[in-house]
Tab-separated table of C-alpha atoms in Angstrom:
chain	number	residue	atom	x	y	z
D	7	MET	CA	16.131	5.776	22.433
D	8	ARG	CA	16.416	6.527	18.992
D	9	HIS	CA	19.701	7.900	17.126
D	10	ASP	CA	18.743	10.453	14.513
D	11	VAL	CA	21.757	10.262	12.193
D	12	PRO	CA	21.603	12.616	9.356
D	13	VAL	CA	22.158	10.829	5.802
D	14	THR	CA	25.496	11.671	4.393
D	15	GLY	CA	27.285	10.807	1.004
D	16	PRO	CA	25.927	10.162	-2.267
D	17	CYS	CA	21.883	10.467	-2.736
D	18	TRP	CA	20.175	9.014	-5.733
D	19	ASP	CA	18.009	10.630	-8.551
D	20	VAL	CA	15.155	8.101	-9.463
D	21	ARG	CA	15.358	7.801	-13.464
D	22	ARG	CA	13.262	5.234	-15.158
D	23	VAL	CA	14.805	2.878	-17.366
D	24	ALA	CA	12.962	0.952	-20.029
D	25	LEU	CA	13.514	-2.805	-19.923
D	26	VAL	CA	11.856	-5.831	-21.958
D	27	GLY	CA	8.978	-6.824	-19.650
D	28	VAL	CA	10.367	-5.017	-16.820
D	29	SER	CA	9.441	-1.943	-14.796
D	30	ALA	CA	12.706	-0.646	-13.097
D	31	ILE	CA	14.744	2.444	-12.135
D	32	ALA	CA	18.214	3.184	-12.252
D	33	LEU	CA	19.390	5.864	-9.581
D	34	ALA	CA	22.209	8.149	-10.477
D	35	ALA	CA	24.222	10.123	-8.024
D	36	CYS	CA	23.846	13.515	-6.793
D	37	GLY	CA	26.297	15.317	-4.515
D	38	ALA	CA	24.612	17.379	-1.747
D	39	PRO	CA	24.378	15.837	1.824
D	40	GLN	CA	20.631	14.511	2.374
D	41	HIS	CA	18.901	15.038	6.045
D	42	VAL	CA	15.735	12.892	6.322
D	43	ALA	CA	12.413	15.208	6.404
D	44	PRO	CA	10.214	12.568	6.026
D	45	PRO	CA	6.429	13.251	4.953
D	46	GLU	CA	3.184	12.271	6.977
D	47	PRO	CA	2.331	8.748	5.418
D	48	GLU	CA	-0.569	8.746	3.598
D	49	PHE	CA	-2.416	5.479	4.376
D	50	VAL	CA	-4.734	4.041	1.656
D	51	SER	CA	-8.067	2.405	2.274
D	52	GLY	CA	-8.730	-0.540	0.142
D	53	SER	CA	-11.582	-2.482	-1.281
D	54	ARG	CA	-12.534	-5.939	-1.137
D	55	ALA	CA	-10.679	-7.736	-4.186
D	56	GLU	CA	-12.384	-10.202	-6.167
D	57	PRO	CA	-9.725	-13.595	-6.198
D	58	ALA	CA	-7.943	-13.374	-9.505
D	59	VAL	CA	-8.613	-15.658	-11.998
D	60	GLN	CA	-4.935	-16.745	-12.519
D	61	VAL	CA	-4.049	-19.892	-10.605
D	62	PHE	CA	-0.436	-20.522	-9.882
D	63	VAL	CA	0.578	-23.838	-8.791
D	64	ASP	CA	3.695	-24.875	-6.920
D	65	GLY	CA	6.554	-26.626	-9.386
D	66	GLY	CA	4.744	-27.074	-12.423
D	67	GLY	CA	0.988	-27.659	-13.258
D	68	GLU	CA	-0.863	-24.743	-14.992
D	69	THR	CA	2.533	-22.699	-14.530
D	70	ALA	CA	6.079	-24.256	-15.513
D	71	ALA	CA	8.566	-23.504	-12.983
D	72	PRO	CA	12.341	-23.056	-13.754
D	73	ILE	CA	14.712	-25.214	-11.932
D	74	ASP	CA	14.800	-24.720	-8.470
D	75	PRO	CA	18.385	-23.232	-7.712
D	76	GLU	CA	18.410	-23.707	-3.781
D	77	ASP	CA	21.439	-26.110	-4.221
D	78	VAL	CA	23.208	-23.860	-6.871
D	79	VAL	CA	26.514	-22.358	-5.100
D	80	ALA	CA	27.175	-18.934	-6.529
D	81	GLU	CA	30.244	-17.137	-6.344
D	82	GLY	CA	30.615	-14.154	-4.584
D	83	ALA	CA	29.282	-10.820	-6.493
D	84	ASP	CA	31.563	-7.992	-6.934
D	85	ALA	CA	30.058	-5.370	-4.883
D	86	ASP	CA	32.580	-2.751	-5.910
D	87	GLY	CA	31.285	-3.152	-9.055
D	88	MET	CA	27.703	-2.545	-8.716
D	89	VAL	CA	28.701	1.205	-8.459
D	90	LEU	CA	31.243	2.841	-10.354
D	91	VAL	CA	32.822	6.169	-10.746
D	92	ASP	CA	32.020	8.525	-13.924
D	93	ASP	CA	34.582	10.682	-15.575
D	94	ALA	CA	33.513	13.619	-13.393
D	95	GLY	CA	34.364	11.581	-10.018
D	96	ASN	CA	30.592	10.869	-9.325
D	97	ALA	CA	29.524	7.395	-8.100
D	98	VAL	CA	26.861	5.983	-10.570
D	99	PRO	CA	25.102	2.631	-10.585
D	100	ASN	CA	26.605	0.217	-12.944
D	101	GLY	CA	23.706	0.548	-15.239
D	102	SER	CA	24.341	-2.664	-17.441
D	103	GLY	CA	25.064	-4.786	-14.691
D	104	TRP	CA	21.805	-3.878	-13.040
D	105	GLU	CA	19.804	-4.328	-16.250
D	106	GLN	CA	21.526	-7.722	-16.392
D	107	PHE	CA	20.386	-8.532	-12.831
D	108	ALA	CA	16.856	-7.135	-13.166
D	109	GLY	CA	16.523	-9.352	-16.606
D	110	ALA	CA	17.588	-12.394	-14.337
D	111	ILE	CA	14.959	-11.585	-11.720
D	112	ALA	CA	12.062	-10.980	-14.091
D	113	SER	CA	13.115	-14.386	-16.059
D	114	THR	CA	13.579	-16.437	-13.014
D	115	LEU	CA	10.597	-15.164	-10.688
D	116	GLY	CA	8.518	-12.979	-12.728
D	117	SER	CA	7.954	-15.369	-15.629
D	118	VAL	CA	6.087	-18.062	-13.429
D	119	ASN	CA	4.635	-15.639	-11.058
D	120	ARG	CA	1.839	-12.816	-11.026
D	121	ALA	CA	4.786	-9.966	-9.903
D	122	VAL	CA	7.984	-9.707	-8.472
D	123	SER	CA	9.764	-6.509	-7.198
D	124	VAL	CA	13.497	-6.302	-6.136
D	125	ALA	CA	15.624	-3.686	-4.496
D	126	VAL	CA	19.348	-3.500	-3.768
D	127	MET	CA	21.168	-1.182	-1.362
D	128	VAL	CA	25.128	-0.979	-1.332
D	129	ASP	CA	26.858	0.666	1.894
D	130	GLY	CA	23.551	2.075	2.707
D	131	GLN	CA	22.594	3.476	-0.625
D	132	LEU	CA	19.710	2.384	-2.654
D	133	VAL	CA	21.198	1.463	-6.155
D	134	HIS	CA	18.507	-0.321	-7.837
D	135	ALA	CA	14.958	-1.397	-7.660
D	136	SER	CA	12.964	-3.135	-10.607
D	137	ALA	CA	9.626	-5.010	-10.989
D	138	SER	CA	8.066	-7.043	-13.509
D	139	GLY	CA	4.658	-8.585	-13.533
D	140	GLU	CA	0.942	-7.480	-13.107
D	141	ARG	CA	-0.300	-5.526	-10.027
D	142	VAL	CA	-3.828	-6.509	-11.041
D	143	ALA	CA	-4.965	-8.163	-14.387
D	144	GLY	CA	-4.001	-5.734	-17.366
D	145	ASP	CA	-2.215	-3.326	-14.718
D	146	PRO	CA	1.690	-3.557	-15.034
D	147	VAL	CA	3.309	-3.533	-11.455
D	148	ASP	CA	5.670	-0.628	-10.771
D	149	VAL	CA	8.613	-0.497	-8.111
D	150	THR	CA	6.074	1.801	-5.914
D	151	ASP	CA	3.531	-0.991	-5.760
D	152	ARG	CA	3.720	-2.814	-2.189
D	153	PHE	CA	3.304	-6.460	-1.651
D	154	ARG	CA	2.050	-8.707	1.428
D	155	ILE	CA	5.602	-9.147	2.940
D	156	ALA	CA	4.383	-11.918	5.443
D	157	SER	CA	6.718	-12.718	8.031
D	158	ILE	CA	9.182	-10.052	7.687
D	159	SER	CA	6.411	-7.937	9.573
D	160	LYS	CA	8.174	-9.834	12.869
D	161	THR	CA	11.400	-7.773	11.936
D	162	ILE	CA	9.422	-4.498	12.084
D	163	THR	CA	7.617	-5.612	15.124
D	164	ALA	CA	10.839	-6.310	16.954
D	165	ILE	CA	12.555	-3.091	15.917
D	166	VAL	CA	9.917	-1.364	17.570
D	167	THR	CA	9.744	-3.855	20.556
D	168	MET	CA	13.833	-3.041	20.893
D	169	GLN	CA	12.890	0.743	20.699
D	170	LEU	CA	10.881	0.343	23.796
D	171	VAL	CA	13.418	-1.955	25.623
D	172	GLU	CA	15.757	0.880	25.094
D	173	ASP	CA	13.764	3.664	26.301
D	174	GLY	CA	12.798	1.566	29.637
D	175	THR	CA	9.038	1.244	28.555
D	176	LEU	CA	9.930	-2.732	28.455
D	177	THR	CA	12.496	-5.119	29.775
D	178	LEU	CA	13.549	-7.864	28.016
D	179	ASP	CA	13.300	-10.508	30.644
D	180	ASP	CA	10.365	-9.419	33.078
D	181	PRO	CA	7.314	-11.691	32.862
D	182	VAL	CA	4.359	-9.756	31.060
D	183	GLY	CA	1.713	-12.309	30.956
D	184	ASP	CA	-0.393	-10.574	33.955
D	185	LEU	CA	-0.043	-7.204	32.048
D	186	LEU	CA	-1.366	-8.934	28.796
D	187	ALA	CA	-4.066	-10.659	30.313
D	188	LEU	CA	-5.348	-7.190	32.246
D	189	HIS	CA	-5.017	-5.326	28.821
D	190	LEU	CA	-6.897	-8.061	26.847
D	191	GLY	CA	-9.447	-8.198	29.959
D	192	SER	CA	-8.767	-12.034	29.813
D	193	GLU	CA	-10.440	-13.899	32.748
D	194	THR	CA	-8.734	-17.227	31.721
D	195	ILE	CA	-4.891	-17.075	31.450
D	196	ASP	CA	-2.825	-20.247	31.409
D	197	PRO	CA	-0.385	-20.399	34.740
D	198	ASP	CA	2.599	-20.893	32.407
D	199	ALA	CA	1.653	-17.873	30.416
D	200	ARG	CA	1.940	-15.720	33.266
D	201	SER	CA	5.525	-15.784	33.075
D	202	ILE	CA	6.345	-15.185	29.230
D	203	THR	CA	8.746	-12.514	28.893
D	204	VAL	CA	9.901	-10.305	25.760
D	205	ARG	CA	12.854	-11.905	25.300
D	206	GLU	CA	11.018	-15.134	24.745
D	207	LEU	CA	8.287	-13.827	22.387
D	208	LEU	CA	10.922	-12.134	20.161
D	209	SER	CA	12.830	-15.455	19.992
D	210	HIS	CA	9.947	-17.857	19.779
D	211	THR	CA	10.624	-19.639	22.943
D	212	ALA	CA	7.606	-18.566	24.804
D	213	GLY	CA	6.256	-22.021	24.335
D	214	PHE	CA	3.374	-21.055	22.212
D	215	PRO	CA	1.891	-23.944	19.815
D	216	GLN	CA	1.751	-22.785	16.217
D	217	HIS	CA	-1.655	-22.303	16.243
D	218	GLU	CA	-2.442	-22.857	12.694
D	219	GLY	CA	-5.938	-23.400	13.251
D	220	THR	CA	-6.207	-20.108	15.099
D	221	PHE	CA	-4.523	-17.955	12.343
D	222	PHE	CA	-5.189	-19.730	9.100
D	223	SER	CA	-8.312	-21.495	9.522
D	224	VAL	CA	-10.979	-19.077	11.002
D	225	GLY	CA	-10.012	-19.987	14.472
D	226	ALA	CA	-10.283	-16.141	15.480
D	227	ALA	CA	-11.646	-12.919	14.303
D	228	SER	CA	-8.367	-11.040	14.982
D	229	CYS	CA	-4.889	-10.553	16.329
D	230	VAL	CA	-6.504	-9.542	20.008
D	231	ASP	CA	-9.052	-12.662	19.649
D	232	ALA	CA	-5.949	-14.949	18.849
D	233	ALA	CA	-3.977	-13.528	21.869
D	234	ARG	CA	-6.652	-14.199	24.172
D	235	THR	CA	-6.756	-17.897	22.811
D	236	GLY	CA	-2.801	-17.849	22.915
D	237	LEU	CA	-2.698	-16.890	26.751
D	238	ALA	CA	-5.356	-19.119	27.823
D	239	SER	CA	-4.477	-22.341	25.955
D	240	GLY	CA	-1.310	-24.500	26.755
D	241	VAL	CA	1.987	-22.799	27.067
D	242	ALA	CA	5.054	-25.400	26.930
D	243	SER	CA	8.158	-24.444	28.752
D	244	GLY	CA	11.606	-23.826	27.265
D	245	GLY	CA	12.975	-24.520	23.548
D	246	TYR	CA	12.479	-23.099	19.983
D	247	ARG	CA	9.074	-23.245	18.250
D	248	TYR	CA	8.160	-20.806	15.544
D	249	SER	CA	4.835	-19.787	16.064
D	250	ASN	CA	2.781	-16.465	14.833
D	251	MET	CA	1.361	-16.226	18.346
D	252	GLY	CA	4.389	-14.459	20.138
D	253	TYR	CA	4.286	-12.244	17.478
D	254	CYS	CA	0.858	-11.178	17.560
D	255	VAL	CA	1.203	-10.981	21.181
D	256	LEU	CA	3.948	-8.482	21.206
D	257	GLY	CA	1.917	-6.448	19.074
D	258	THR	CA	-0.679	-6.666	21.584
D	259	LEU	CA	1.851	-5.675	24.443
D	260	ILE	CA	3.044	-2.641	22.377
D	261	GLU	CA	-0.709	-1.537	22.350
D	262	ALA	CA	-0.733	-2.053	26.247
D	263	VAL	CA	2.136	-0.104	27.169
D	264	THR	CA	2.022	2.724	24.626
D	265	GLY	CA	-1.849	3.272	24.781
D	266	LYS	CA	-1.509	3.499	20.798
D	267	THR	CA	-2.442	1.419	18.348
D	268	TYR	CA	0.251	-1.001	17.086
D	269	GLU	CA	-0.065	0.375	13.632
D	270	ARG	CA	0.666	3.853	14.682
D	271	VAL	CA	3.345	3.244	17.264
D	272	VAL	CA	5.227	1.442	14.181
D	273	ARG	CA	4.417	4.482	11.913
D	274	GLU	CA	5.754	7.105	14.583
D	275	ARG	CA	8.449	5.252	15.834
D	276	LEU	CA	10.053	3.656	12.407
D	277	LEU	CA	8.358	4.398	9.331
D	278	VAL	CA	7.992	8.266	9.406
D	279	PRO	CA	11.777	8.964	10.783
D	280	LEU	CA	12.604	6.661	7.522
D	281	GLY	CA	10.589	8.829	5.351
D	282	ILE	CA	8.093	5.667	4.155
D	283	SER	CA	4.768	6.157	3.542
D	284	GLY	CA	2.197	4.182	2.607
D	285	MET	CA	2.891	1.010	4.316
D	286	ARG	CA	0.062	-0.349	6.333
D	287	LEU	CA	-1.436	-3.423	7.786
D	288	VAL	CA	-3.796	-5.059	5.161
D	289	GLY	CA	-7.069	-6.978	5.519
D	290	THR	CA	-6.846	-10.644	3.703
D	291	TYR	CA	-9.305	-9.087	0.952
D	292	GLU	CA	-8.199	-5.323	0.814
D	293	LEU	CA	-6.469	-4.010	-2.220
D	294	GLY	CA	-5.335	-0.299	-2.530
D	295	PRO	CA	-4.451	1.503	-5.610
D	296	ASP	CA	-1.009	1.109	-5.142
D	297	GLU	CA	-1.182	-2.737	-3.845
D	298	VAL	CA	-0.153	-5.692	-5.724
D	299	ASP	CA	-3.151	-8.452	-5.972
D	300	HIS	CA	-2.482	-11.977	-3.946
D	301	ALA	CA	-5.346	-13.419	-5.012
D	302	PRO	CA	-6.521	-14.993	-1.693
D	303	THR	CA	-9.290	-17.525	-1.808
D	304	PRO	CA	-12.706	-16.841	-0.426
D	305	GLY	CA	-13.657	-17.303	3.164
D	306	ARG	CA	-10.398	-16.861	4.798
D	307	ASN	CA	-9.150	-13.848	7.349
D	308	PHE	CA	-5.697	-14.557	7.874
D	309	MET	CA	-4.161	-11.312	7.451
D	310	GLU	CA	-6.733	-9.931	10.038
D	311	THR	CA	-5.445	-12.404	12.933
D	312	LEU	CA	-1.684	-12.205	12.022
D	313	ALA	CA	-1.276	-8.271	12.351
D	314	ALA	CA	2.163	-7.839	13.901
D	315	ALA	CA	2.996	-11.125	12.928
D	316	GLY	CA	2.531	-10.918	9.519
D	317	SER	CA	0.155	-8.320	7.867
D	318	TRP	CA	2.291	-5.491	6.762
D	319	ASN	CA	2.468	-4.635	2.907
D	320	ALA	CA	5.672	-2.825	1.610
D	321	THR	CA	7.832	-2.126	-1.482
D	322	PRO	CA	11.338	-3.843	-1.320
D	323	SER	CA	12.631	-0.216	-1.109
D	324	ASP	CA	10.767	0.152	1.706
D	325	LEU	CA	12.208	-3.080	3.472
D	326	VAL	CA	15.904	-2.350	2.587
D	327	LEU	CA	15.285	1.014	4.431
D	328	ILE	CA	14.060	-0.600	7.484
D	329	LEU	CA	17.052	-3.227	7.794
D	330	ASN	CA	19.291	-0.447	7.070
D	331	SER	CA	18.198	1.285	10.192
D	332	ILE	CA	19.368	-1.467	12.374
D	333	ASP	CA	22.908	-1.951	10.685
D	334	PRO	CA	25.342	-0.057	12.598
D	335	ASP	CA	27.938	-0.224	9.401
D	336	THR	CA	25.977	2.187	7.058
D	337	PRO	CA	24.835	5.462	7.013
D	338	GLY	CA	21.473	6.507	7.430
D	339	TRP	CA	19.045	7.180	10.116
D	340	LYS	CA	19.105	4.449	12.983
D	341	ALA	CA	16.140	3.154	14.740
D	342	LEU	CA	18.509	1.146	17.630
D	343	SER	CA	21.906	1.780	18.885
D	344	PRO	CA	24.666	-0.087	17.596
D	345	ASP	CA	24.754	-2.655	20.478
D	346	THR	CA	21.167	-3.422	20.770
D	347	ALA	CA	20.738	-3.884	16.946
D	348	ARG	CA	23.774	-6.302	17.090
D	349	SER	CA	21.759	-8.241	20.022
D	350	MET	CA	18.970	-8.983	17.648
D	351	ARG	CA	21.217	-11.144	15.551
D	352	ILE	CA	22.529	-13.552	18.122
D	353	SER	CA	20.621	-16.952	18.062
D	354	ILE	CA	18.675	-18.200	20.721
D	355	ASP	CA	21.482	-20.765	21.316
D	356	GLY	CA	24.205	-18.072	21.729
D	357	VAL	CA	25.860	-18.996	18.280
D	358	PRO	CA	26.079	-15.869	16.210
D	359	GLU	CA	26.613	-17.636	12.825
D	360	SER	CA	23.039	-19.082	12.538
D	361	GLY	CA	19.724	-19.440	13.602
D	362	TYR	CA	16.879	-17.387	14.951
D	363	GLY	CA	17.430	-14.183	16.962
D	364	LEU	CA	15.376	-11.467	18.298
D	365	GLY	CA	13.377	-10.714	15.108
D	366	LEU	CA	16.261	-11.571	12.927
D	367	ILE	CA	17.375	-14.981	11.212
D	368	LYS	CA	21.351	-15.938	10.827
D	369	TYR	CA	22.626	-17.200	7.391
D	370	GLY	CA	25.899	-17.688	8.117
D	371	ALA	CA	27.177	-13.987	8.088
D	372	ASP	CA	24.255	-12.637	6.510
D	373	PHE	CA	20.832	-11.638	8.394
D	374	GLY	CA	17.484	-10.701	7.512
D	375	HIS	CA	13.893	-12.533	7.390
D	376	LYS	CA	11.673	-14.292	4.986
D	377	GLY	CA	8.033	-14.452	4.593
D	378	THR	CA	5.488	-16.794	3.241
D	379	LEU	CA	1.579	-16.607	3.079
D	380	GLN	CA	-0.635	-17.848	0.395
D	381	ASN	CA	0.537	-16.679	-2.942
D	382	THR	CA	3.300	-14.611	-0.953
D	383	HIS	CA	7.073	-15.022	-1.002
D	384	SER	CA	9.395	-12.508	0.539
D	385	MET	CA	12.785	-12.281	1.720
D	386	VAL	CA	15.253	-9.264	2.704
D	387	LEU	CA	18.984	-9.664	3.638
D	388	ARG	CA	21.833	-8.237	4.588
D	389	GLN	CA	25.162	-9.720	3.229
D	390	ASP	CA	28.386	-9.422	4.815
D	391	ASN	CA	29.784	-7.673	1.678
D	392	GLY	CA	27.747	-4.364	2.423
D	393	VAL	CA	24.567	-5.095	-0.135
D	394	THR	CA	21.187	-5.346	1.335
D	395	TRP	CA	18.542	-6.594	-1.069
D	396	ALA	CA	14.566	-7.473	-0.469
D	397	VAL	CA	12.374	-9.234	-2.891
D	398	THR	CA	8.757	-9.832	-3.003
D	399	VAL	CA	6.752	-12.019	-4.803
D	400	ALA	CA	3.240	-12.301	-5.654
D	401	GLY	CA	2.373	-16.127	-6.693
D	402	ASN	CA	3.596	-19.488	-5.754
D	403	TYR	CA	7.181	-19.852	-6.727
D	404	PRO	CA	9.581	-20.879	-5.415
D	405	SER	CA	7.560	-23.322	-2.965
D	406	SER	CA	10.102	-22.110	-0.407
D	407	SER	CA	10.753	-18.804	0.525
D	408	GLY	CA	14.318	-19.462	1.621
D	409	THR	CA	14.947	-20.374	-1.972
D	410	LEU	CA	14.933	-16.813	-2.706
D	411	ARG	CA	18.158	-16.258	-1.173
D	412	GLY	CA	19.767	-18.404	-3.576
D	413	ILE	CA	17.756	-16.799	-6.423
D	414	VAL	CA	19.114	-13.364	-5.864
D	415	LYS	CA	22.593	-14.198	-4.786
D	416	THR	CA	23.061	-16.325	-8.214
D	417	ALA	CA	21.734	-13.064	-10.162
D	418	LEU	CA	23.794	-10.773	-8.384
D	419	ALA	CA	27.151	-13.078	-9.109
D	420	GLN	CA	25.848	-13.558	-12.620
D	421	ALA	CA	25.570	-9.725	-13.134
D	422	PHE	CA	28.723	-8.509	-11.070
D	423	PRO	CA	30.980	-11.407	-11.292
D	424	SER	CA	34.065	-11.086	-8.894
């Protein structure tokens, strides 16, 4: 069951702002209520991209990296200061603050990577988006260009899976191994794989090994091929172990119970209601006209094998919209009921403050997901002060995607001190 909630309150007209070295948009308020009337997505087909010449090296080498701010404790940003009220009583973004924020992101991340893009929502309203760097050599990146989002794809897969649970197509705790084997035509299945459940797949407790060789060393031709390998190989019992295999299998399960491709189900159930067009699963060497080059090395096929576990591309503005769709405390169309959405945040050990839940990671009072692939770092986060942000990077800095949380929070705190 999905919840069609009209978007009420302020909307925002996109107005381009010129910043040195930064492509940005500021968003000015308009008064009329807005109802979602999304267009049909227009998917682009890309051509094989040659690996870019520029090389990024973690933590130094050919590119000097700034001081890692992972241990910097930023004071909380003033969310109220991010949007101001003008003389006419209209809510407008705080232009000078957002210019400072965009400059900080460009300086910290854009100066040492091929490209970076960021978007911020306050209480469910998009108030800032900016980007810096190059989409491909000689072509400046724009806020409408899409980056690989890596494991944030798991949150997308989890949302659609929970929709299927809500409408009774799936259950969280019934075994699905035999159904998967039948759909895949697998003659061999590990006995322990027969009892795996949707809840275990969502929470990385199904017992799959990490399967690094399957996904990253040309060990499988596709996600379907990888799923057959996962079901046939040894499956341990109990405990948390992060594995791309669980979400590749979930994507296959979605196809088994809907009779549609995984990508089509996500488009129909999540992207179209949100008005998002252009997002797609991309191949390792595909590069569409609005997509950022992540310079994969030759002879790899990790995007083809990851699929539902890590192959979506998106803008940061897309990502904050998607995370907002499972935030019961903000306006906008909601993909899930409030109770179901909140259940995704409860960690596998039952502690709501931290850990991996059902497709979401809890960071204290914040929740979201991060992603890492070759020359790719990304993160989307909903903070407890009502601020939701997403950042996408093409390049190698920072070496740990979790560090993005400290970078963005520090930039927000400096631009909007409390």
